[in-house]
Short mmCIF file of C-alpha atoms in Angstrom, two decimals:
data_model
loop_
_atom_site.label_atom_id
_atom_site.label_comp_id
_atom_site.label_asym_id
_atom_site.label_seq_id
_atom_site.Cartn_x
_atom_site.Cartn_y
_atom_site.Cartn_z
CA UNK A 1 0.32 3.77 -2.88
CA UNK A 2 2.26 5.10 0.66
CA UNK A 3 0.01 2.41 2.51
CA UNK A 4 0.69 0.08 0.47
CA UNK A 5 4.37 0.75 -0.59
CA UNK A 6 5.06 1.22 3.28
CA UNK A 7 2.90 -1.87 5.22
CA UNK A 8 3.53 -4.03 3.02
CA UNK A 9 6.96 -3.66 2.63
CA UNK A 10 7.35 -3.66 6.57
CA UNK A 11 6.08 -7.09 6.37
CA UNK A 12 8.04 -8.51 3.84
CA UNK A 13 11.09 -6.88 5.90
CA UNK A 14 9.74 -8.88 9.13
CA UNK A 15 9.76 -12.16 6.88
CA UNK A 16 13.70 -11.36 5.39
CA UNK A 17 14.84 -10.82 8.92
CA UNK A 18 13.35 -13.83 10.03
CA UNK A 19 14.61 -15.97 6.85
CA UNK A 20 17.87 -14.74 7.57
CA UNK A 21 17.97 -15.70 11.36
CA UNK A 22 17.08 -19.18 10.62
CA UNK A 23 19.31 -19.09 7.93
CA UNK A 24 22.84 -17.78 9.08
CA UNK A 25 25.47 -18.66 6.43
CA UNK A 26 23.04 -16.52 3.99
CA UNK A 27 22.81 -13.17 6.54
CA UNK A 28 26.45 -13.87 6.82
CA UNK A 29 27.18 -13.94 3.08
CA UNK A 30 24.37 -10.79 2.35
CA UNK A 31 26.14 -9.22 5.31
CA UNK A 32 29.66 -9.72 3.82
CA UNK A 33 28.90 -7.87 0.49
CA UNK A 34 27.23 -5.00 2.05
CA UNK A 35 30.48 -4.04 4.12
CA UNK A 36 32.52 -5.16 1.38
CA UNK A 37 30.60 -2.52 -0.91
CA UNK A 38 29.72 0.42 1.66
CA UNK A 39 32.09 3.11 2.13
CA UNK A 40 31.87 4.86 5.65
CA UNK A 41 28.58 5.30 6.85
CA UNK A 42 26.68 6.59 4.23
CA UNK A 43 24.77 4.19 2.05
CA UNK A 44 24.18 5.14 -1.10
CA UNK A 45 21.77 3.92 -3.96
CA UNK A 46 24.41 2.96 -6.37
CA UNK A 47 26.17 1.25 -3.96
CA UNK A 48 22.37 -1.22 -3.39
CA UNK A 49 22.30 -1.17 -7.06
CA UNK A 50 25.99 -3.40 -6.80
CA UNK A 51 24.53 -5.47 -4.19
CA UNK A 52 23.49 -8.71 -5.94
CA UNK A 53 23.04 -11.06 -3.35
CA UNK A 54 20.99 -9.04 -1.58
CA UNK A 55 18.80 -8.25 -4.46
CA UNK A 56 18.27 -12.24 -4.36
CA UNK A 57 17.28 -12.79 -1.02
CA UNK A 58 14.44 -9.81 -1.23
CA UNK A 59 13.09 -12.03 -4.58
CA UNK A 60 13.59 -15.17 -2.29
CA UNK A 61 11.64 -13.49 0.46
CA UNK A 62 8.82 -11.85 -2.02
CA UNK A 63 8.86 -15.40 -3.46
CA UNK A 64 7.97 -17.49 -0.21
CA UNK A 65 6.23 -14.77 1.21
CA UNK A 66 4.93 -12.58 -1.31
CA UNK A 67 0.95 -11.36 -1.28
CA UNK A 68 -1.50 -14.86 -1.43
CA UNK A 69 -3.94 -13.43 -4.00
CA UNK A 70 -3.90 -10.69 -6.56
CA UNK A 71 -6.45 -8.25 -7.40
CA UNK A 72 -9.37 -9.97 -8.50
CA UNK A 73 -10.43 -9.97 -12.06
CA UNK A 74 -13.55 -10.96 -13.41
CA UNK A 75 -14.06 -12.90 -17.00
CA UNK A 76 -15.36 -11.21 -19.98
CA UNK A 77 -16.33 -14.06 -22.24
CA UNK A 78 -17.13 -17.64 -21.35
CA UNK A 79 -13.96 -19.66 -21.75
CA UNK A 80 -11.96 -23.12 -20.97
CA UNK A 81 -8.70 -23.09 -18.72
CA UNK A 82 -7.06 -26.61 -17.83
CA UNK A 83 -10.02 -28.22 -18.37
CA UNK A 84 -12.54 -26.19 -16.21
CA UNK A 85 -15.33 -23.73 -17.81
CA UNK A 86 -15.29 -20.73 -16.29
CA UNK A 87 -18.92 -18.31 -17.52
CA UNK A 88 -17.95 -14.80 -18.67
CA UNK A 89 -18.54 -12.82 -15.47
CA UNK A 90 -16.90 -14.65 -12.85
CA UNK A 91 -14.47 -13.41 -10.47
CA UNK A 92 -11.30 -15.03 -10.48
CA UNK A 93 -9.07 -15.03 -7.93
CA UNK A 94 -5.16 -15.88 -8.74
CA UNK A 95 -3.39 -17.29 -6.45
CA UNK A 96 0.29 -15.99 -6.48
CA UNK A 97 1.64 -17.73 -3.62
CA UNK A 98 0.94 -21.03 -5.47
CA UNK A 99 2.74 -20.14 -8.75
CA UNK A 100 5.95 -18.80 -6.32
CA UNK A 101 5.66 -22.70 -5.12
CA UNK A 102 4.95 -24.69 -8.03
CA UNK A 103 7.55 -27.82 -8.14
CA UNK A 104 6.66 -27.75 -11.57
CA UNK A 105 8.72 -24.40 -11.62
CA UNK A 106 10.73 -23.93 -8.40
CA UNK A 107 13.19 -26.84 -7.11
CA UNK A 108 12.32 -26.99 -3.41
CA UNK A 109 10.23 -24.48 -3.45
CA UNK A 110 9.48 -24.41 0.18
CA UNK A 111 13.36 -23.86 1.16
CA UNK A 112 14.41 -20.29 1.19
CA UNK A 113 17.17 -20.61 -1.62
CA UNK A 114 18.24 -16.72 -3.24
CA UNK A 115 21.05 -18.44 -5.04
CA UNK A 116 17.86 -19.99 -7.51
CA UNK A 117 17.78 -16.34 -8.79
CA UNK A 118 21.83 -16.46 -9.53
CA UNK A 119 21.83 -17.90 -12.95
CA UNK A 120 17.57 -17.13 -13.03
CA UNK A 121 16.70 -14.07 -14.91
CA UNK A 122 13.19 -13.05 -13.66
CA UNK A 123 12.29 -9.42 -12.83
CA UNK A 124 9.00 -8.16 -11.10
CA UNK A 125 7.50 -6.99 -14.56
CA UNK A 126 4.61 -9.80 -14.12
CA UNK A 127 5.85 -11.84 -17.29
CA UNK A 128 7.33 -14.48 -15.28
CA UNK A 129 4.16 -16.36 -14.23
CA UNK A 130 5.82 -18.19 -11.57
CA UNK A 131 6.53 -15.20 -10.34
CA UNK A 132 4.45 -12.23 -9.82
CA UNK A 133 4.51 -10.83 -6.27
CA UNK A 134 3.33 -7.51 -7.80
CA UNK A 135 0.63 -8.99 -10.15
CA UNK A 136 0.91 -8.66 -13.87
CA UNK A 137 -1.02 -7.16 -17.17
CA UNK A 138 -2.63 -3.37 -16.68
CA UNK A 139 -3.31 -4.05 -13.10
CA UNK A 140 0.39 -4.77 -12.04
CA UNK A 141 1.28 -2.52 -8.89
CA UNK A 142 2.40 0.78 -10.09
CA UNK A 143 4.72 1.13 -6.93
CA UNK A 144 7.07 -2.13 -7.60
CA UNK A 145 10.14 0.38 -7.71
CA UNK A 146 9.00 2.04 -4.72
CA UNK A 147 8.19 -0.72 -2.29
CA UNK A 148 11.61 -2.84 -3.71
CA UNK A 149 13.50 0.15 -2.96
CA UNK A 150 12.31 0.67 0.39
CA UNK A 151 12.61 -3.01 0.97
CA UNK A 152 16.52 -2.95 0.01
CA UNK A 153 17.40 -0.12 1.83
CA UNK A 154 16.07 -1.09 5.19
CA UNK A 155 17.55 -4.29 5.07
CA UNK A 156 20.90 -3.03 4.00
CA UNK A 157 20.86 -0.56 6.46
CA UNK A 158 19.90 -2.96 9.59
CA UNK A 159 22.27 -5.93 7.87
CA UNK A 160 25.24 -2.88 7.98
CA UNK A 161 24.94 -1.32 11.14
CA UNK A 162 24.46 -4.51 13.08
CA UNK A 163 25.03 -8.56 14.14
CA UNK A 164 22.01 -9.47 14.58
CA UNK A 165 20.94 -12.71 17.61
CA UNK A 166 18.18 -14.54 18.60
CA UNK A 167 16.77 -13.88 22.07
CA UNK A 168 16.02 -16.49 25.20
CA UNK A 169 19.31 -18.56 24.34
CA UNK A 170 16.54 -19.27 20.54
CA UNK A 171 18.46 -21.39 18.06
CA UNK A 172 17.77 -20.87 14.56
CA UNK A 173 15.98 -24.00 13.85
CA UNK A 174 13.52 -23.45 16.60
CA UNK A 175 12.45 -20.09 15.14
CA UNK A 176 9.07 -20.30 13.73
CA UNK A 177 7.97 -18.58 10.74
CA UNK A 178 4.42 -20.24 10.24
CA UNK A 179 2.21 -18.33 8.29
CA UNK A 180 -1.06 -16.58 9.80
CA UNK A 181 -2.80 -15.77 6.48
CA UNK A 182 -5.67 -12.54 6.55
CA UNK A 183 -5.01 -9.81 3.54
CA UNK A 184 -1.04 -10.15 3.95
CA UNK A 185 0.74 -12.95 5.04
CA UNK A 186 2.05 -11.95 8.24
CA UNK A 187 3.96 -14.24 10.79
CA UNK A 188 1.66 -15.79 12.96
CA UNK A 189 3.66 -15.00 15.78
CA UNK A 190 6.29 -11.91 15.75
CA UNK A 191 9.25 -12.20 15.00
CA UNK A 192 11.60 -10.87 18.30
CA UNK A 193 15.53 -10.69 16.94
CA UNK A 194 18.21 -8.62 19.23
CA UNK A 195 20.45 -6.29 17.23
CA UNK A 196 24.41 -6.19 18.45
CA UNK A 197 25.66 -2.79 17.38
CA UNK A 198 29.45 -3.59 15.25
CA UNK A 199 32.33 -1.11 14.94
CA UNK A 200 32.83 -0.56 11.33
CA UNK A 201 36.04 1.85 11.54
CA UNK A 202 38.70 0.61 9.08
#
């Protein structure tokens, strides 16, 4: 559960940093609440816990970028599903990346939009088909609150303490965030961004 809770949330940190660099009106907004909320230096969990718009963008970014494939499971009983027959024994990979970017459920689903969770209620329980970063049934991940927590802290820590810039004169359209898909779905290439250290004194 530490590998997991800990890699994998490292990843999906890369991903928000890099959603947020080629999208700057949202890391200014995100950053905007977080030093409206934060007193001093200290940030505490009540204080993430007020922090809505960030809460979105970490579902946007598990969303777009969330683990391809769940667990596998494998079929106890011959059955029919959308018109396919699938023999009891089989093992069934489900594809979670697609049902985050279904156009049958998402509205531009391959923009990075946290605003579609404003009005949106959809938790990481696994109910929410079109949605299930952390799987879903008896086999959902037991650490959703720990890797979500680590997750929000780290990126309202680094979105607090500092501006953040693109290196070699980079504009934010030019950034590339293709996809280089093994077990996680890291960046293909990594993702360089240059923090500027801010004076936060009041």
């Amino acid at each position: 559960m530490l590998v997991a809770g800990t890699s994998d949330s490292a990843i999906m940190l890369e991903w928000a940093m890099g959603e947020l660099m080629r999208n700057p009106s949202i890391m200014k907004k995100a950053q905007e609440e977080i030093r409206e909320t934060v007193n001093g230096n200290t940030i505490s969990d009540a204080d993430i816990q007020n922090m809505h718009y960030l809460k979105m963008i970490v579902k946007e970014t598990l969303r777009l970028h969330g683990p391809p494939f769940l667990i596998p499971r494998i079929s106890r009983r011959d059955c029919v599903v959308d018109g396919y027959d699938i023999p009891a024994k089989t093992r069934i990979l489900v594809n979670a990346l697609a049902c985050a970017t279904d156009p049958d459920s998402w509205e531009d689903p391959e923009s990075f939009i946290p605003e579609r969770f404003e009005n949106r209620y959809i938790n990481y329980s696994g109910t929410d088909f079109e949605f299930i970063p952390f799987g879903s049934g008896r086999r959902v991940c037991p650490g959703i609150t720990f890797g979500v927590g680590i997750i929000e802290n780290a990126l309202t820590t680094l979105l607090y303490h500092f501006d953040w810039e693109l290196p070699h004169g980079l504009t934010p359209h030019e950034l590339d965030l293709t996809e280089g898909t093994v077990l996680s779905t890291l960046p293909k290439h990594p993702i360089e961004v240059v923090p500027v250290i801010v004076s936060l004194e009041t």
